[in-house]
CSV table of C-alpha atoms in Angstrom, one decimal:
chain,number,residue,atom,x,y,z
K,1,UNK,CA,0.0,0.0,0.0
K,2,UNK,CA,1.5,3.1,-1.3
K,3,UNK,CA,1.2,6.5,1.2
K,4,UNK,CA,0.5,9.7,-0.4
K,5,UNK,CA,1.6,12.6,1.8
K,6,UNK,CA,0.7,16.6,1.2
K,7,UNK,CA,1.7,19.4,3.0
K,8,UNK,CA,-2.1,20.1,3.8
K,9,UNK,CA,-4.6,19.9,6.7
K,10,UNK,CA,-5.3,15.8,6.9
K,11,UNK,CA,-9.1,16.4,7.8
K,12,UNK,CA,-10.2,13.8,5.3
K,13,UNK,CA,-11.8,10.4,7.0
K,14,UNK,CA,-9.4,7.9,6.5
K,15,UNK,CA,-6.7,10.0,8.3
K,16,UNK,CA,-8.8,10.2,11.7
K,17,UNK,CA,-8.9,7.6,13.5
K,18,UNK,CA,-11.5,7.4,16.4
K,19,UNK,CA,-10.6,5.6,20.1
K,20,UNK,CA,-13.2,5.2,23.1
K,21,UNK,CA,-13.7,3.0,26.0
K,22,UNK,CA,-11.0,5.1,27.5
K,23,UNK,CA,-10.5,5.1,31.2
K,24,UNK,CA,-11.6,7.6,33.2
K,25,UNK,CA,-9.5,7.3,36.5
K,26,UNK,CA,-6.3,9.4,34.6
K,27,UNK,CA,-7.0,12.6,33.3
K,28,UNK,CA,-7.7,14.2,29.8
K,29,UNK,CA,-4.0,15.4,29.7
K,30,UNK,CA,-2.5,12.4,30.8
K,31,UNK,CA,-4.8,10.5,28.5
K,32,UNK,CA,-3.7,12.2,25.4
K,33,UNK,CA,0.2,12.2,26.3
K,34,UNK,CA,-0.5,8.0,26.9
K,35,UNK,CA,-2.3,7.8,23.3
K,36,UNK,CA,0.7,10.3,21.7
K,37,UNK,CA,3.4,7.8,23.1
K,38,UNK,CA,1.9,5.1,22.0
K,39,UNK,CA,0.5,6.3,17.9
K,40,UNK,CA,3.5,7.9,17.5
K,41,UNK,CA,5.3,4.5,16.4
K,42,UNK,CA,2.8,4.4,13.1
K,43,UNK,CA,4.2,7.8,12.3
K,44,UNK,CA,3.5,11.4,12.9
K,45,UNK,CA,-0.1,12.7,14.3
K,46,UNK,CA,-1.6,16.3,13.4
K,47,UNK,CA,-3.6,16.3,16.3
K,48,UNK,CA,-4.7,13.9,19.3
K,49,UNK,CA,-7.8,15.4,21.2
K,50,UNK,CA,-9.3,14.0,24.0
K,51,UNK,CA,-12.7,14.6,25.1
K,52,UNK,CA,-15.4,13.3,28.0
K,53,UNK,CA,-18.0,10.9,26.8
K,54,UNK,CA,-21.4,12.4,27.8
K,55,UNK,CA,-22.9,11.8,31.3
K,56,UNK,CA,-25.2,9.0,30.4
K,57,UNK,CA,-22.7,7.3,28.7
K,58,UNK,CA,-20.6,6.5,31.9
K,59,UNK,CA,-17.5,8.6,33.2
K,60,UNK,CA,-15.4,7.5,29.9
K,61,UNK,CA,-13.0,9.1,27.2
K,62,UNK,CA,-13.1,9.5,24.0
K,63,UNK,CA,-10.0,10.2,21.6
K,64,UNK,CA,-9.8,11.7,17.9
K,65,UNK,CA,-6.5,11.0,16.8
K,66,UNK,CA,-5.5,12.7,12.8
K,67,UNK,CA,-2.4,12.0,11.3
K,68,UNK,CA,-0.8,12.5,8.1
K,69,UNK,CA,-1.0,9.6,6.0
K,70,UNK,CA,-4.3,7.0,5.3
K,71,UNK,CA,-2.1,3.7,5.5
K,72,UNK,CA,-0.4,5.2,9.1
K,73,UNK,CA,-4.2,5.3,10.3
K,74,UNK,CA,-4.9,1.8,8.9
K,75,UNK,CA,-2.5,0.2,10.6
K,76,UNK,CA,-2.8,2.3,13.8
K,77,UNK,CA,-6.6,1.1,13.8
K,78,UNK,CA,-5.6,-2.3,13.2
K,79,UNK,CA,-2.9,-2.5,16.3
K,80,UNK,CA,-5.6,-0.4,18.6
K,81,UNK,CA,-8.9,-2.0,18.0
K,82,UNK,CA,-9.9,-4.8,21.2
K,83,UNK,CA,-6.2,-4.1,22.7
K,84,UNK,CA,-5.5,-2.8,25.8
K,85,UNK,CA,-2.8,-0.4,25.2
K,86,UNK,CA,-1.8,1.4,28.4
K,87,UNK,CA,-5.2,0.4,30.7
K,88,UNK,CA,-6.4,-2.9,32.0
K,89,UNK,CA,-9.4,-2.7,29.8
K,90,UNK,CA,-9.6,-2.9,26.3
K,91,UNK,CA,-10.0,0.1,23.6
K,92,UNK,CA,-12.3,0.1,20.1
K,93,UNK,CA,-10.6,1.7,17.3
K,94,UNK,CA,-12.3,3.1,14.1
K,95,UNK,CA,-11.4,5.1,10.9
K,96,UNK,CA,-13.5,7.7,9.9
K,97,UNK,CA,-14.6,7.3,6.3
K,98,UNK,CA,-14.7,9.6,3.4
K,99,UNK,CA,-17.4,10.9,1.3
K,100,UNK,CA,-15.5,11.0,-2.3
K,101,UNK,CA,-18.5,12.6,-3.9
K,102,UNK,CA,-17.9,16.2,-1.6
K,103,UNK,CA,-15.1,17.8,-2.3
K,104,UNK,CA,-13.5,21.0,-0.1
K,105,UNK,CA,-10.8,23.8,-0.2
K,106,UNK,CA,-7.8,21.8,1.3
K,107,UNK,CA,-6.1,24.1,3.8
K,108,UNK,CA,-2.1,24.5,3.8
K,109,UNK,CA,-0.3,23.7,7.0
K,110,UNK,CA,1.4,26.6,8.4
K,111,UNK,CA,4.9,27.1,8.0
K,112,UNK,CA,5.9,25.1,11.7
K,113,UNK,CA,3.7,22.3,10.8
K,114,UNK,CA,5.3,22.1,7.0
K,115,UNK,CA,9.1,22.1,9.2
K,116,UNK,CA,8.0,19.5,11.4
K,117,UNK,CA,6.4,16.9,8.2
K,118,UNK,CA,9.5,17.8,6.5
K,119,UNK,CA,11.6,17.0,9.4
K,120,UNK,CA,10.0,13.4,9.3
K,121,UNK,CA,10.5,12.1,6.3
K,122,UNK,CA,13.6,14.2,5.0
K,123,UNK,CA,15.3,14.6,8.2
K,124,UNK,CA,16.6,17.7,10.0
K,125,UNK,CA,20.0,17.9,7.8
K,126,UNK,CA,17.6,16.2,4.7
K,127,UNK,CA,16.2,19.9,2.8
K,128,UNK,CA,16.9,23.9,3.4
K,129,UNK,CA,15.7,26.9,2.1
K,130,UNK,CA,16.7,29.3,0.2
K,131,UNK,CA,15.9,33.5,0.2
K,132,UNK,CA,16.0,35.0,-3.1
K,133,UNK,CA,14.2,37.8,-2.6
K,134,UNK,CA,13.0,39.5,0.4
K,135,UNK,CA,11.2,43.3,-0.7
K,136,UNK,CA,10.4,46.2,1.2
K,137,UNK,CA,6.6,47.2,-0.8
K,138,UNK,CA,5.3,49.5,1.9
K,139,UNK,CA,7.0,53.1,-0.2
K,140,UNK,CA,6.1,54.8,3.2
K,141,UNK,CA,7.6,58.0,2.0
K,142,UNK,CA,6.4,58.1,-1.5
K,143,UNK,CA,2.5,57.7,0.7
K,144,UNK,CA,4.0,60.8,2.4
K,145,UNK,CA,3.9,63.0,-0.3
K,146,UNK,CA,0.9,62.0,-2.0
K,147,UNK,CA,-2.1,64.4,-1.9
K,148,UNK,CA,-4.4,61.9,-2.4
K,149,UNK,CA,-3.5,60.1,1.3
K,150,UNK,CA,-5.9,61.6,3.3
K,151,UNK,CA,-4.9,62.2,7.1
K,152,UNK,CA,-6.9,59.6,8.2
K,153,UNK,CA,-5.9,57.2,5.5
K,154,UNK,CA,-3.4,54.2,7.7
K,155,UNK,CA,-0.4,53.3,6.4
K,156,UNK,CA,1.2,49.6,6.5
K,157,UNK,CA,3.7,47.6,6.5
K,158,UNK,CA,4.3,45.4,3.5
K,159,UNK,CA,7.1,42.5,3.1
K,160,UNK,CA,7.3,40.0,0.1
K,161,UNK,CA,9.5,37.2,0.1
K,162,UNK,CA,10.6,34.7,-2.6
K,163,UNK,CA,12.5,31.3,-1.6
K,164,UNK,CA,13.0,28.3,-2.4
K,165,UNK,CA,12.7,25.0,-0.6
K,166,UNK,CA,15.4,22.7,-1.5
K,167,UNK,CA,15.9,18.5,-1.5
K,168,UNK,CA,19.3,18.0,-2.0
K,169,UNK,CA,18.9,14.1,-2.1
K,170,UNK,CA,15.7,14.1,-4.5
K,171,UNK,CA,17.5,16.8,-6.2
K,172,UNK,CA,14.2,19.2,-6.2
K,173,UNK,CA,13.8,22.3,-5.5
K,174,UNK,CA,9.9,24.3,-4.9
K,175,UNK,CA,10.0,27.7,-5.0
K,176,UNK,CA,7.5,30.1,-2.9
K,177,UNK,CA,6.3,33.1,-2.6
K,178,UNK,CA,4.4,35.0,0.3
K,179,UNK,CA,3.3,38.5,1.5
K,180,UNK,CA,2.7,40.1,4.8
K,181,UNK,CA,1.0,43.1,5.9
K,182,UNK,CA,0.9,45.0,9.0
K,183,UNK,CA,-1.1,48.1,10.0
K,184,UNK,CA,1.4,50.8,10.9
K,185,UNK,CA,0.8,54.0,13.5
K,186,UNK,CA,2.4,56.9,12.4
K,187,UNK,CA,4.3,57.6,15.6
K,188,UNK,CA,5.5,54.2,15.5
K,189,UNK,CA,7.9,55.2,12.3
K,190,UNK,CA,11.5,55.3,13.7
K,191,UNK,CA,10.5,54.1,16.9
K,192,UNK,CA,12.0,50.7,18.5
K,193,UNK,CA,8.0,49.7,17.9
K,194,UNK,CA,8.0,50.2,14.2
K,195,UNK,CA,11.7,48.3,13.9
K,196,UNK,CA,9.8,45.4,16.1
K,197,UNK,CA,6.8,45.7,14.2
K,198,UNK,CA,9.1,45.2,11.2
K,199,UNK,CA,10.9,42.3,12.2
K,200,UNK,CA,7.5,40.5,12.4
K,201,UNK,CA,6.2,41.4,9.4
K,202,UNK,CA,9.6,40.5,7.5
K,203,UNK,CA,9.3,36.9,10.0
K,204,UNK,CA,5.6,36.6,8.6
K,205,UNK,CA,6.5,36.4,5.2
K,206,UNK,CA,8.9,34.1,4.9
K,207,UNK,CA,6.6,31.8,6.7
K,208,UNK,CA,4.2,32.3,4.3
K,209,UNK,CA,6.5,31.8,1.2
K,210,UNK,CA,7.6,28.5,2.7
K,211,UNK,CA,3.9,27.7,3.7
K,212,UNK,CA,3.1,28.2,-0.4
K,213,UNK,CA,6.7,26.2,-1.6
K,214,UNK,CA,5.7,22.9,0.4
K,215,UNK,CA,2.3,23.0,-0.7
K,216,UNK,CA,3.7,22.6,-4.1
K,217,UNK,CA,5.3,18.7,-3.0
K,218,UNK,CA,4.0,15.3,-2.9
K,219,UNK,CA,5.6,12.7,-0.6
K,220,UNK,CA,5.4,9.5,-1.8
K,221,UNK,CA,6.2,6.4,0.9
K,222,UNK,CA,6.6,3.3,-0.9
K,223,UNK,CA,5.8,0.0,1.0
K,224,UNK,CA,9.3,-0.5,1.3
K,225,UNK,CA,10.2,2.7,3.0
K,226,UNK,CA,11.3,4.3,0.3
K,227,UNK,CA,10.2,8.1,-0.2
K,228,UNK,CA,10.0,9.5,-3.7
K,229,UNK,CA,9.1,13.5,-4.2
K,230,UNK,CA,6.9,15.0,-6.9
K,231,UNK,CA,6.9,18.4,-7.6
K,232,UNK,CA,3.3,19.6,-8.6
K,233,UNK,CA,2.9,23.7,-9.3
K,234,UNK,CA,-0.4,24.0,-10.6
K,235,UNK,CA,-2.4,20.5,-9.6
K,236,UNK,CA,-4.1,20.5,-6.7
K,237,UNK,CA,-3.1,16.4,-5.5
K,238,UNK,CA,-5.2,14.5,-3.3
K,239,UNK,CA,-5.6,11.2,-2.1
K,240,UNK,CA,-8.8,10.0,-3.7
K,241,UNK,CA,-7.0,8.4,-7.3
K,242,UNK,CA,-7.6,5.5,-9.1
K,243,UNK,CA,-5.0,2.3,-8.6
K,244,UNK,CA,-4.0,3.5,-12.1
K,245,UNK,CA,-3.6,7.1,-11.7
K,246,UNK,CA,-1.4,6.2,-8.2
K,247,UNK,CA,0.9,4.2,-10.1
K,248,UNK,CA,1.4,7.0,-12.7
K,249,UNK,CA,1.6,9.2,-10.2
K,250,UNK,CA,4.1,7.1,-8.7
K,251,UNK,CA,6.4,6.7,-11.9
K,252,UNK,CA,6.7,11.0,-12.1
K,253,UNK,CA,7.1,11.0,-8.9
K,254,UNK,CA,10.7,9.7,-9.4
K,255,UNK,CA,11.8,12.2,-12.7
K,256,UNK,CA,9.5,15.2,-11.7
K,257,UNK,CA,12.1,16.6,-9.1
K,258,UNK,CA,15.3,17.9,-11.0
K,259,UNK,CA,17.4,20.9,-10.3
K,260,UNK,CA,15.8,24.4,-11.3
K,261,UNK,CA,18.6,25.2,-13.4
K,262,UNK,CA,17.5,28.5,-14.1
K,263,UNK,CA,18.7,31.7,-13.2
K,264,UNK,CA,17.2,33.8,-10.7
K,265,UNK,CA,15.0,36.3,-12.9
K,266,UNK,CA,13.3,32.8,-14.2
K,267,UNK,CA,13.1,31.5,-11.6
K,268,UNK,CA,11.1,34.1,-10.3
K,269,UNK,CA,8.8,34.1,-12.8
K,270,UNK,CA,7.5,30.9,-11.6
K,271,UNK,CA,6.0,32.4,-8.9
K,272,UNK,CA,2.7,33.1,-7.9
K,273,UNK,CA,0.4,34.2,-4.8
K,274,UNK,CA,-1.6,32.1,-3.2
K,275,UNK,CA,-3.8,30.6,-0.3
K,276,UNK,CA,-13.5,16.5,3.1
K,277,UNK,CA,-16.0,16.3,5.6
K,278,UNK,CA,-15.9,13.3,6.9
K,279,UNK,CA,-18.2,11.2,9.0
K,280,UNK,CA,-17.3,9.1,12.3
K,281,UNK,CA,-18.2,5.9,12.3
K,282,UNK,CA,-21.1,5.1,15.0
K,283,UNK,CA,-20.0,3.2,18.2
K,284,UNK,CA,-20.9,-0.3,18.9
């Protein structure tokens, strides 16, 4: 079974794996560190939320656990369901399921999540990123000077940064772009404020150009172990493919990633700006 891995929200079915019958006698925070330690050997989780089952259901827990990949939640259901994992009773594990006829407006991870995925299955020393460009667009003085700013017109801040996220070992490289604005106070203009104020809005764009180059990659985890990268600008990838489109998806996936190659006004023209319900299975 082949894992297809985006640099998205995983709020699709199959990556949410639901857990009850959970013991009530620890509580909600040392249940969801116990459920962490153990899920974390099927690979990296989004999110583990623990809730309270409702009064009339007896003084139980109830997990959602999301993680990044549909065959880590497989298995992780499979190794759950009936076990006993850390209590003396046993736990029910289910997957959520997907509705392929609904479709939804994926949602990138932001810049920290994208660091930590990337951390997973490249390793810390296994990509970098590169600044090309990092622009100034706020002309605060120009604004000055115009008659048609009115007094009560606000100036801003406004940073754009262009980079590059590069794979050294799958010789690819994604390139990003991202804008930040901030609302600026007049007095705050050669203050230590505005400088702050600055610094954050500079920090904000960069996260947001790296946020828009990993959205551009698709991991692929072979059954073996093996991760291949494909490098997809303009198509929106998902999941939800045919056996057939997979294994051509596969197949790129090894030649897509080369080395830009290009020089830096080209590169730059590549470019641009940017930004599945699912339904829990009923318990037994």
């Amino acid at each position: 079974m082949v894992a297809l891995v985006t640099f998205v929200v995983p709020i699709v079915g199959d990556k949410t794996l639901l857990v009850w019958e959970l013991s009530s006698r620890p509580t909600a925070e040392a249940l969801q560190h116990s459920l962490f330690t153990v899920f974390s050997q099927f690979g990296l989780q989004y999110s583990v939320r623990v809730f309270p089952n409702a009064a009339v259901a007896g003084p139980v827990f109830y997990a959602i656990i999301t993680v990044y990949s549909a065959r880590e939640a497989h298995r992780a259901q499979k190794a759950c369901d009936q076990k006993q994992l850390f209590q003396t009773s046993p736990v029910k594990g289910r997957l959520g399921t997907r509705h392929k006829a609904v479709r939804h407006n994926t949602l990138a991870l932001n810049s920290s999540r994208c660091q930590e995925l990337a951390n997973y299955y490249f390793g810390f020393n296994g990509w970098s990123k590169r600044i090309i460009r990092l622009q100034d667009l706020s002309n605060l003085e120009e604004r000055e000077n115009e008659d048609i700013v009115t007094p009560l017109q606000k100036q801003s801040l406004k940073l754009f940064c262009a980079l590059e996220v590069v794979l050294p070992s799958h010789e690819c490289r994604s390139p990003g772009a991202g804008m930040a604005e901030e609302p600026l106070d007049k007095l705050e203009e050669g203050s230590l404020s505005f400088l702050m104020k600055r610094k954050v809005t500079q920090k904000l764009a960069i996260q947001k150009a790296m946020t828009d180059a990993f959205r551009k990659l698709l991991i692929v985890v072979l059954e073996s172990g093996k991760i291949a990268v494909a490098y997809r600008p303009c198509e929106e990838v998902t999941d939800a493919r045919t056996e057939e489109e997979l294994q051509d998806l596969i197949q790129v996936s090894y030649f897509s990633c080369q080395p830009c190659g290009q020089r830096e006004e080209e590169c730059l023209s590549d470019f641009s700006f940017e930004e599945e319900v699912f339904r829990l299975p009923e318990l037994d």
